[in-house]
mmCIF file of C-alpha atoms and ligand atoms in Angstrom:
data_model
loop_
_atom_site.group_PDB
_atom_site.id
_atom_site.type_symbol
_atom_site.label_atom_id
_atom_site.label_comp_id
_atom_site.label_asym_id
_atom_site.label_seq_id
_atom_site.Cartn_x
_atom_site.Cartn_y
_atom_site.Cartn_z
ATOM 1 C CA MET L 1 21.617 99.320 -163.419
ATOM 2 C CA SER L 2 23.539 96.159 -162.925
ATOM 3 C CA LEU L 3 26.686 94.730 -164.495
ATOM 4 C CA LEU L 4 26.774 90.956 -164.796
ATOM 5 C CA PHE L 5 29.309 88.474 -166.097
ATOM 6 C CA GLU L 6 28.501 85.148 -167.694
ATOM 7 C CA ARG L 7 30.545 82.404 -169.239
ATOM 8 C CA ARG L 8 29.061 79.685 -171.446
ATOM 9 C CA THR L 9 30.495 76.837 -173.444
ATOM 10 C CA HIS L 10 28.079 77.298 -176.368
ATOM 11 C CA HIS L 11 28.357 80.503 -178.318
ATOM 12 C CA ALA L 12 25.668 80.227 -180.980
ATOM 13 C CA ASP L 13 22.704 82.440 -180.118
ATOM 14 C CA LEU L 14 22.653 82.012 -176.374
ATOM 15 C CA PRO L 15 19.098 82.232 -175.111
ATOM 16 C CA ARG L 16 18.798 85.189 -172.779
ATOM 17 C CA ALA L 17 16.125 86.661 -170.621
ATOM 18 C CA ALA L 18 14.319 89.650 -172.093
ATOM 19 C CA GLY L 19 15.764 92.952 -170.911
ATOM 20 C CA VAL L 20 19.327 91.680 -170.768
ATOM 21 C CA HIS L 21 21.800 93.472 -173.025
ATOM 22 C CA VAL L 22 25.299 92.539 -174.125
ATOM 23 C CA LEU L 23 27.815 95.224 -173.204
ATOM 24 C CA GLY L 24 30.827 93.261 -174.404
ATOM 25 C CA GLN L 25 31.694 89.724 -175.278
ATOM 26 C CA ARG L 26 34.484 87.536 -176.529
ATOM 27 C CA HIS L 27 34.726 84.037 -177.919
ATOM 28 C CA LEU L 28 37.607 81.850 -176.822
ATOM 29 C CA PHE L 29 38.423 79.090 -179.290
ATOM 30 C CA PRO L 30 40.344 75.884 -178.651
ATOM 31 C CA GLY L 31 43.223 74.736 -180.793
ATOM 32 C CA ALA L 32 46.408 75.944 -182.409
ATOM 33 C CA GLY L 33 45.962 78.998 -184.586
ATOM 34 C CA ALA L 34 43.036 80.215 -182.522
ATOM 35 C CA GLY L 35 45.242 83.135 -181.460
ATOM 36 C CA ALA L 36 44.901 84.557 -184.953
ATOM 37 C CA GLY L 37 41.825 86.409 -183.686
ATOM 38 C CA GLY L 38 43.990 88.338 -181.244
ATOM 39 C CA LEU L 39 43.140 86.278 -178.151
ATOM 40 C CA PRO L 40 45.108 83.380 -176.671
ATOM 41 C CA PRO L 41 43.904 79.886 -177.594
ATOM 42 C CA LEU L 42 41.677 77.995 -175.183
ATOM 43 C CA LEU L 43 43.168 74.941 -173.464
ATOM 44 C CA ARG L 44 40.222 74.112 -171.251
ATOM 45 C CA PRO L 45 37.262 73.590 -171.311
ATOM 46 C CA ALA L 46 37.343 71.676 -174.579
ATOM 47 C CA GLN L 47 34.556 73.614 -176.305
ATOM 48 C CA THR L 48 34.460 77.262 -177.344
ATOM 49 C CA VAL L 49 33.723 79.612 -174.460
ATOM 50 C CA THR L 50 31.750 82.816 -174.776
ATOM 51 C CA GLU L 51 32.288 85.391 -172.047
ATOM 52 C CA ARG L 52 29.894 88.288 -171.741
ATOM 53 C CA TRP L 53 29.538 91.418 -169.718
ATOM 54 C CA ILE L 54 25.821 92.074 -169.690
ATOM 55 C CA SER L 55 23.646 94.926 -168.534
ATOM 56 C CA THR L 56 20.056 95.230 -167.417
ATOM 57 C CA HIS L 57 19.804 98.404 -169.533
ATOM 58 C CA PRO L 58 19.991 98.922 -173.306
ATOM 59 C CA VAL L 59 23.441 99.714 -174.688
ATOM 60 C CA ARG L 60 24.560 102.233 -177.295
ATOM 61 C CA THR L 61 27.466 101.288 -179.501
ATOM 62 C CA GLY L 62 29.930 103.591 -181.218
ATOM 63 C CA GLU L 63 33.505 104.148 -182.326
ATOM 64 C CA THR L 64 36.110 106.632 -181.172
ATOM 65 C CA GLY L 65 39.312 106.472 -183.183
ATOM 66 C CA LEU L 66 40.542 102.875 -182.913
ATOM 67 C CA ILE L 67 38.108 101.956 -180.110
ATOM 68 C CA ARG L 68 34.745 100.222 -180.592
ATOM 69 C CA HIS L 69 32.639 100.727 -177.513
ATOM 70 C CA SER L 70 29.263 100.102 -175.971
ATOM 71 C CA ASP L 71 27.667 101.966 -173.119
ATOM 72 C CA ASP L 72 24.622 101.397 -170.929
ATOM 73 C CA GLY L 73 24.893 104.892 -169.433
ATOM 74 C CA LEU L 74 26.966 103.683 -166.494
ATOM 75 C CA TRP L 75 29.212 100.825 -167.581
ATOM 76 C CA LEU L 76 31.318 101.209 -170.690
ATOM 77 C CA TYR L 77 33.017 98.340 -172.490
ATOM 78 C CA GLY L 78 35.478 98.885 -175.332
ATOM 79 C CA GLU L 79 37.874 96.984 -177.510
ATOM 80 C CA ALA L 80 40.379 97.465 -180.291
ATOM 81 C CA SER L 81 42.441 95.141 -182.406
ATOM 82 C CA LEU L 82 45.164 96.017 -184.883
ATOM 83 C CA PRO L 83 48.331 94.693 -186.454
ATOM 84 C CA VAL L 84 51.556 95.343 -184.595
ATOM 85 C CA PRO L 85 54.097 97.472 -186.454
ATOM 86 C CA ALA L 86 57.581 96.171 -187.225
ATOM 87 C CA THR L 87 59.717 98.591 -185.229
ATOM 88 C CA GLY L 88 59.977 99.323 -181.530
ATOM 89 C CA THR L 89 59.274 103.027 -181.813
ATOM 90 C CA ALA L 90 56.244 102.362 -184.024
ATOM 91 C CA LEU L 91 54.944 99.843 -181.464
ATOM 92 C CA GLN L 92 55.337 102.432 -178.703
ATOM 93 C CA ALA L 93 53.511 104.988 -180.843
ATOM 94 C CA MET L 94 50.714 102.567 -181.690
ATOM 95 C CA THR L 95 50.229 101.638 -178.030
ATOM 96 C CA HIS L 96 50.137 105.327 -177.177
ATOM 97 C CA GLN L 97 47.534 105.938 -179.901
ATOM 98 C CA LEU L 98 45.351 103.044 -178.709
ATOM 99 C CA TYR L 99 45.396 104.308 -175.138
ATOM 100 C CA ALA L 100 44.938 107.937 -176.214
ATOM 101 C CA ASP L 101 41.799 106.869 -178.110
ATOM 102 C CA LEU L 102 40.686 104.909 -175.058
ATOM 103 C CA PHE L 103 41.012 108.007 -172.858
ATOM 104 C CA ARG L 104 39.181 110.075 -175.509
ATOM 105 C CA THR L 105 36.390 107.498 -175.339
ATOM 106 C CA LEU L 106 36.158 107.852 -171.558
ATOM 107 C CA HIS L 107 36.147 111.646 -171.873
ATOM 108 C CA ALA L 108 33.400 111.565 -174.532
ATOM 109 C CA HIS L 109 31.257 109.520 -172.133
ATOM 110 C CA GLY L 110 31.237 112.033 -169.319
ATOM 111 C CA GLY L 111 34.568 111.065 -167.812
ATOM 112 C CA ARG L 112 34.122 107.385 -167.061
ATOM 113 C CA HIS L 113 36.893 105.663 -165.063
ATOM 114 C CA LEU L 114 38.967 102.679 -166.161
ATOM 115 C CA LEU L 115 38.382 99.631 -164.006
ATOM 116 C CA LYS L 116 40.038 96.726 -165.827
ATOM 117 C CA LEU L 117 42.073 96.266 -168.993
ATOM 118 C CA TRP L 118 42.956 93.146 -170.951
ATOM 119 C CA ASN L 119 46.025 93.495 -173.175
ATOM 120 C CA TYR L 120 47.095 90.806 -175.671
ATOM 121 C CA LEU L 121 50.221 91.282 -177.750
ATOM 122 C CA PRO L 122 51.746 88.953 -180.313
ATOM 123 C CA ARG L 123 55.283 87.751 -179.451
ATOM 124 C CA LEU L 124 55.294 89.532 -176.090
ATOM 125 C CA ASN L 125 58.747 88.307 -175.029
ATOM 126 C CA ALA L 126 60.465 88.749 -178.388
ATOM 127 C CA ALA L 127 63.098 91.439 -178.844
ATOM 128 C CA LEU L 128 62.263 94.258 -181.219
ATOM 129 C CA ASP L 129 65.089 96.698 -181.934
ATOM 130 C CA GLY L 130 66.895 95.470 -178.833
ATOM 131 C CA LEU L 131 64.002 95.747 -176.359
ATOM 132 C CA GLU L 132 61.243 93.278 -175.489
ATOM 133 C CA VAL L 133 57.851 93.862 -177.137
ATOM 134 C CA TYR L 134 56.292 94.087 -173.624
ATOM 135 C CA ARG L 135 58.759 96.809 -172.622
ATOM 136 C CA HIS L 136 57.999 98.870 -175.732
ATOM 137 C CA PHE L 137 54.318 98.459 -174.878
ATOM 138 C CA ASN L 138 54.944 99.692 -171.316
ATOM 139 C CA ILE L 139 56.613 102.844 -172.646
ATOM 140 C CA GLY L 140 53.656 103.769 -174.868
ATOM 141 C CA ARG L 141 51.066 102.815 -172.243
ATOM 142 C CA GLN L 142 52.571 104.788 -169.366
ATOM 143 C CA GLN L 143 53.106 107.865 -171.555
ATOM 144 C CA ALA L 144 49.474 107.765 -172.694
ATOM 145 C CA PHE L 145 48.275 107.635 -169.057
ATOM 146 C CA LEU L 146 50.517 110.604 -168.180
ATOM 147 C CA ASP L 147 49.447 112.604 -171.247
ATOM 148 C CA ALA L 148 45.766 111.979 -170.457
ATOM 149 C CA GLY L 149 46.229 113.021 -166.828
ATOM 150 C CA ALA L 150 45.103 109.525 -165.770
ATOM 151 C CA ALA L 151 46.473 107.779 -162.668
ATOM 152 C CA ALA L 152 49.582 105.933 -163.867
ATOM 153 C CA PHE L 153 50.783 104.938 -160.390
ATOM 154 C CA ASP L 154 48.578 104.854 -157.284
ATOM 155 C CA GLY L 155 45.020 104.596 -158.620
ATOM 156 C CA ALA L 156 45.846 102.778 -161.865
ATOM 157 C CA PRO L 157 43.235 100.274 -163.063
ATOM 158 C CA ALA L 158 43.523 96.506 -162.795
ATOM 159 C CA ALA L 159 44.954 94.833 -165.889
ATOM 160 C CA CYS L 160 46.566 91.861 -167.477
ATOM 161 C CA ALA L 161 49.074 91.664 -170.322
ATOM 162 C CA LEU L 162 49.665 88.396 -172.136
ATOM 163 C CA GLY L 163 51.367 87.227 -175.280
ATOM 164 C CA THR L 164 49.942 85.395 -178.274
ATOM 165 C CA ALA L 165 51.769 83.511 -181.016
ATOM 166 C CA GLY L 166 50.683 85.931 -183.733
ATOM 167 C CA GLY L 167 47.804 87.964 -185.058
ATOM 168 C CA PRO L 168 46.792 91.460 -183.998
ATOM 169 C CA MET L 169 47.362 93.284 -180.752
ATOM 170 C CA THR L 170 44.067 93.318 -178.859
ATOM 171 C CA LEU L 171 42.903 95.519 -176.038
ATOM 172 C CA ALA L 172 39.630 95.384 -174.124
ATOM 173 C CA PHE L 173 38.464 97.423 -171.168
ATOM 174 C CA LEU L 174 35.667 98.047 -168.717
ATOM 175 C CA ALA L 175 35.026 101.508 -167.323
ATOM 176 C CA GLY L 176 32.510 102.778 -164.823
ATOM 177 C CA PRO L 177 31.046 105.881 -163.227
ATOM 178 C CA GLN L 178 33.461 106.082 -160.278
ATOM 179 C CA ALA L 179 37.206 105.731 -159.906
ATOM 180 C CA PRO L 180 38.046 102.233 -158.616
ATOM 181 C CA ARG L 181 39.684 101.923 -155.212
ATOM 182 C CA PRO L 182 43.116 100.451 -155.928
ATOM 183 C CA VAL L 183 44.368 97.469 -153.939
ATOM 184 C CA GLU L 184 48.051 96.554 -153.685
ATOM 185 C CA ASN L 185 49.695 93.334 -152.511
ATOM 186 C CA PRO L 186 52.000 93.698 -149.474
ATOM 187 C CA ARG L 187 53.990 90.670 -150.713
ATOM 188 C CA GLN L 188 54.832 92.446 -153.973
ATOM 189 C CA THR L 189 56.393 95.705 -155.050
ATOM 190 C CA SER L 190 53.710 97.748 -156.792
ATOM 191 C CA ALA L 191 54.150 97.075 -160.505
ATOM 192 C CA TYR L 192 54.218 100.808 -161.234
ATOM 193 C CA HIS L 193 57.292 100.970 -158.944
ATOM 194 C CA TYR L 194 59.212 98.066 -160.490
ATOM 195 C CA PRO L 195 62.893 99.019 -160.868
ATOM 196 C CA ALA L 196 64.226 99.936 -164.311
ATOM 197 C CA THR L 197 65.837 96.494 -164.691
ATOM 198 C CA TYR L 198 62.368 95.342 -165.870
ATOM 199 C CA GLY L 199 62.187 98.026 -168.533
ATOM 200 C CA PRO L 200 62.601 101.786 -169.003
ATOM 201 C CA ARG L 201 58.974 102.484 -168.015
ATOM 202 C CA SER L 202 57.080 100.523 -165.395
ATOM 203 C CA PRO L 203 53.820 98.681 -166.099
ATOM 204 C CA THR L 204 50.656 100.678 -165.419
ATOM 205 C CA PHE L 205 48.293 98.671 -163.246
ATOM 206 C CA SER L 206 47.150 98.103 -159.685
ATOM 207 C CA ARG L 207 47.105 94.621 -158.185
ATOM 208 C CA ALA L 208 43.307 94.868 -157.935
ATOM 209 C CA ALA L 209 40.494 97.369 -158.340
ATOM 210 C CA LEU L 210 37.572 97.566 -155.962
ATOM 211 C CA VAL L 211 34.368 98.795 -157.597
ATOM 212 C CA THR L 212 30.909 99.588 -156.240
ATOM 213 C CA LEU L 213 28.478 97.914 -158.638
ATOM 214 C CA ALA L 214 25.398 99.125 -156.780
ATOM 215 C CA PRO L 215 24.789 100.302 -153.236
ATOM 216 C CA GLY L 216 25.854 97.429 -150.988
ATOM 217 C CA HIS L 217 27.311 95.403 -153.847
ATOM 218 C CA GLU L 218 31.030 95.347 -154.660
ATOM 219 C CA MET L 219 33.164 93.847 -157.389
ATOM 220 C CA LEU L 220 36.854 93.068 -157.115
ATOM 221 C CA PHE L 221 38.882 92.910 -160.337
ATOM 222 C CA VAL L 222 42.163 91.166 -159.591
ATOM 223 C CA SER L 223 44.956 91.835 -162.096
ATOM 224 C CA GLY L 224 46.990 89.120 -163.701
ATOM 225 C CA THR L 225 48.977 87.616 -160.830
ATOM 226 C CA ALA L 226 52.146 85.590 -161.117
ATOM 227 C CA SER L 227 54.999 84.076 -159.130
ATOM 228 C CA ILE L 228 56.596 87.374 -158.148
ATOM 229 C CA VAL L 229 57.671 88.243 -154.597
ATOM 230 C CA GLY L 230 58.935 91.764 -154.027
ATOM 231 C CA HIS L 231 59.810 92.501 -157.625
ATOM 232 C CA ALA L 232 61.629 89.222 -158.292
ATOM 233 C CA SER L 233 60.315 86.213 -160.189
ATOM 234 C CA VAL L 234 60.555 83.178 -157.919
ATOM 235 C CA HIS L 235 60.678 79.406 -158.645
ATOM 236 C CA PRO L 236 62.039 79.642 -162.194
ATOM 237 C CA GLY L 237 61.421 76.418 -164.097
ATOM 238 C CA ASP L 238 59.005 75.002 -161.497
ATOM 239 C CA VAL L 239 55.421 75.434 -162.654
ATOM 240 C CA VAL L 240 53.927 73.757 -159.567
ATOM 241 C CA GLN L 241 55.704 76.080 -157.144
ATOM 242 C CA GLN L 242 54.954 79.074 -159.379
ATOM 243 C CA THR L 243 51.247 78.216 -159.272
ATOM 244 C CA GLU L 244 51.367 77.845 -155.468
ATOM 245 C CA GLU L 245 53.170 81.211 -155.155
ATOM 246 C CA THR L 246 50.610 82.805 -157.476
ATOM 247 C CA LEU L 247 47.810 81.522 -155.246
ATOM 248 C CA ARG L 248 49.550 82.965 -152.177
ATOM 249 C CA ASN L 249 49.643 86.293 -154.004
ATOM 250 C CA LEU L 250 45.980 86.079 -154.953
ATOM 251 C CA ARG L 251 45.035 85.383 -151.324
ATOM 252 C CA ALA L 252 47.179 88.322 -150.212
ATOM 253 C CA VAL L 253 45.380 90.613 -152.678
ATOM 254 C CA LEU L 254 41.980 89.508 -151.366
ATOM 255 C CA ASP L 255 43.182 90.031 -147.780
ATOM 256 C CA ALA L 256 44.356 93.531 -148.714
ATOM 257 C CA ALA L 257 40.992 94.261 -150.342
ATOM 258 C CA HIS L 258 39.257 93.143 -147.136
ATOM 259 C CA ASP L 259 41.142 95.882 -145.267
ATOM 260 C CA GLN L 260 39.312 98.385 -147.498
ATOM 261 C CA THR L 261 35.772 97.019 -147.576
ATOM 262 C CA PRO L 262 33.404 95.008 -145.402
ATOM 263 C CA ALA L 263 32.593 92.921 -148.501
ATOM 264 C CA ARG L 264 34.098 89.432 -148.355
ATOM 265 C CA PHE L 265 35.469 87.926 -151.538
ATOM 266 C CA ALA L 266 36.488 84.294 -151.835
ATOM 267 C CA LEU L 267 38.852 82.833 -154.422
ATOM 268 C CA ALA L 268 36.611 79.757 -154.531
ATOM 269 C CA GLN L 269 33.709 81.933 -155.757
ATOM 270 C CA CYS L 270 35.570 84.072 -158.315
ATOM 271 C CA ALA L 271 35.676 83.725 -162.103
ATOM 272 C CA HIS L 272 39.278 82.885 -162.975
ATOM 273 C CA THR L 273 41.286 82.992 -166.167
ATOM 274 C CA VAL L 274 44.461 80.936 -165.931
ATOM 275 C CA TYR L 275 47.188 81.641 -168.488
ATOM 276 C CA VAL L 276 49.637 78.777 -168.991
ATOM 277 C CA ARG L 277 52.826 79.373 -171.013
ATOM 278 C CA HIS L 278 53.346 75.735 -172.019
ATOM 279 C CA ALA L 279 50.257 73.682 -172.882
ATOM 280 C CA ALA L 280 52.053 70.634 -171.447
ATOM 281 C CA ASP L 281 51.848 72.256 -167.971
ATOM 282 C CA LEU L 282 48.041 72.427 -168.028
ATOM 283 C CA ASP L 283 47.393 69.383 -165.848
ATOM 284 C CA ALA L 284 50.018 70.361 -163.270
ATOM 285 C CA VAL L 285 48.557 73.874 -162.967
ATOM 286 C CA ARG L 286 44.970 72.587 -162.822
ATOM 287 C CA THR L 287 45.824 70.144 -160.060
ATOM 288 C CA VAL L 288 47.348 72.851 -157.860
ATOM 289 C CA PHE L 289 44.535 75.286 -158.616
ATOM 290 C CA ALA L 290 41.765 72.754 -157.903
ATOM 291 C CA GLN L 291 43.430 71.782 -154.638
ATOM 292 C CA ALA L 292 43.648 75.424 -153.564
ATOM 293 C CA VAL L 293 40.069 76.454 -154.375
ATOM 294 C CA GLY L 294 38.342 73.094 -153.936
ATOM 295 C CA ALA L 295 37.725 70.719 -156.851
ATOM 296 C CA ASP L 296 33.952 71.258 -156.709
ATOM 297 C CA SER L 297 34.050 75.012 -156.185
ATOM 298 C CA PRO L 298 32.575 77.452 -158.720
ATOM 299 C CA ALA L 299 36.150 78.658 -159.276
ATOM 300 C CA ALA L 300 37.475 75.223 -160.237
ATOM 301 C CA ARG L 301 34.427 74.296 -162.307
ATOM 302 C CA GLY L 302 34.280 77.636 -164.111
ATOM 303 C CA ALA L 303 37.957 78.421 -164.644
ATOM 304 C CA VAL L 304 39.098 79.035 -168.188
ATOM 305 C CA TYR L 305 42.656 78.012 -169.149
ATOM 306 C CA LEU L 306 44.360 79.827 -172.014
ATOM 307 C CA GLN L 307 47.776 79.273 -173.558
ATOM 308 C CA ALA L 308 49.730 82.517 -173.472
ATOM 309 C CA ASP L 309 53.130 84.033 -172.885
ATOM 310 C CA VAL L 310 53.506 85.767 -169.530
ATOM 311 C CA CYS L 311 55.256 89.142 -169.408
ATOM 312 C CA ARG L 312 58.564 87.776 -168.085
ATOM 313 C CA SER L 313 60.066 84.851 -169.973
ATOM 314 C CA GLU L 314 60.762 82.894 -166.745
ATOM 315 C CA LEU L 315 57.134 83.081 -165.614
ATOM 316 C CA LEU L 316 55.113 79.989 -166.561
ATOM 317 C CA VAL L 317 51.662 80.838 -165.219
ATOM 318 C CA GLU L 318 49.483 83.877 -164.492
ATOM 319 C CA ILE L 319 45.991 83.982 -162.983
ATOM 320 C CA GLU L 320 43.445 86.804 -163.049
ATOM 321 C CA CYS L 321 39.981 86.779 -161.541
ATOM 322 C CA HIS L 322 37.025 88.868 -160.530
ATOM 323 C CA GLY L 323 34.245 88.343 -158.070
ATOM 324 C CA ASP L 324 31.388 90.196 -156.438
ATOM 325 C CA ALA L 325 30.077 90.277 -152.894
ATOM 326 C CA PRO L 326 27.615 92.184 -150.741
ATOM 327 C CA ARG L 327 29.150 94.684 -148.361
HETATM 328 C C1 3EB P 401 53.385 91.072 -162.898
HETATM 329 O O1 3EB P 401 52.915 90.947 -161.757
HETATM 330 C C2 3EB P 401 52.998 90.036 -163.906
HETATM 331 O O2 3EB P 401 51.472 94.918 -167.693
HETATM 332 O O3 3EB P 401 49.316 95.140 -167.442
HETATM 333 C C3 3EB P 401 50.349 91.197 -164.599
HETATM 334 C C4 3EB P 401 49.224 92.009 -164.735
HETATM 335 C C5 3EB P 401 51.474 91.471 -165.333
HETATM 336 C C6 3EB P 401 49.228 93.105 -165.602
HETATM 337 C C7 3EB P 401 50.388 94.550 -167.221
HETATM 338 C C8 3EB P 401 51.481 92.561 -166.204
HETATM 339 C C9 3EB P 401 50.368 93.370 -166.334
HETATM 340 O O4 3EB P 401 54.172 91.965 -163.191
HETATM 341 C C10 3EB P 401 52.677 90.603 -165.242
#
């Protein structure tokens, strides 16, 4: 039972081989206002992108509380989207409810394990009742992990958290039959151990999650990665150096993964999503990225660039990716 990822630039009725089933999908739209659907707007490629997680087995869909999910018996994809409340405590409570429903979903499916989460919040860096939206979110998220008895520190899933201009808060996740093997980055403090200067509760994610897709076949989900060394943001105001630092971090995460598996992942072969805070920085980021992975590599040709706020206001770029390899 295989899990596959595909990305296409035409979303209307993609022709697909018989026996291939959509576990989860999202459409990424270009242009201002596209974020109204709860996802960041697409900067590149120019046409709408459809991303799909597909299965070789039929999927069953359902709803658990706020979560809509689909399951092929092994891999479970879920999503939720809802308006963000107007106070900090209500935002914390809503985040907690979303994650509580997510953990209920996993429980109702035989105890599936979170592999990767995508979190999109409107006005991520704005202050709400004296605390950043992202920091309120971190409070509700960590508490929900603790209340569910899920790994909130070592063993947390891979994730990303980005900001949109408006619209609903959107969460999507992939879960699987086995707990992922967490990977940390020796160049960075584990995010779940960030000091309290970054918020009262630390973010809940591992730098990457190593997953066995099938015997002899591994997948690495690399979390959103930015220009952070130790726990400090570096190169404020310099998007080129931030992109270079981010790439050093991505390479360090892959190196750390290679200490845990004989599989060999390559940045040049991964599917990347590049989040750029300022649309005007797109070309500068693309140039650095293409140079690092090779202009003709699958990574450079397939990368998707989205315009989004990164979880610290001084960070201008964040890159996440995933890739598979035989072991
Ligand atoms: C960082 O390294 C950058 O809160 O889920 C990256 C990936 C970041 C995931 C999250 C935040 C998250 O801290 C921000």
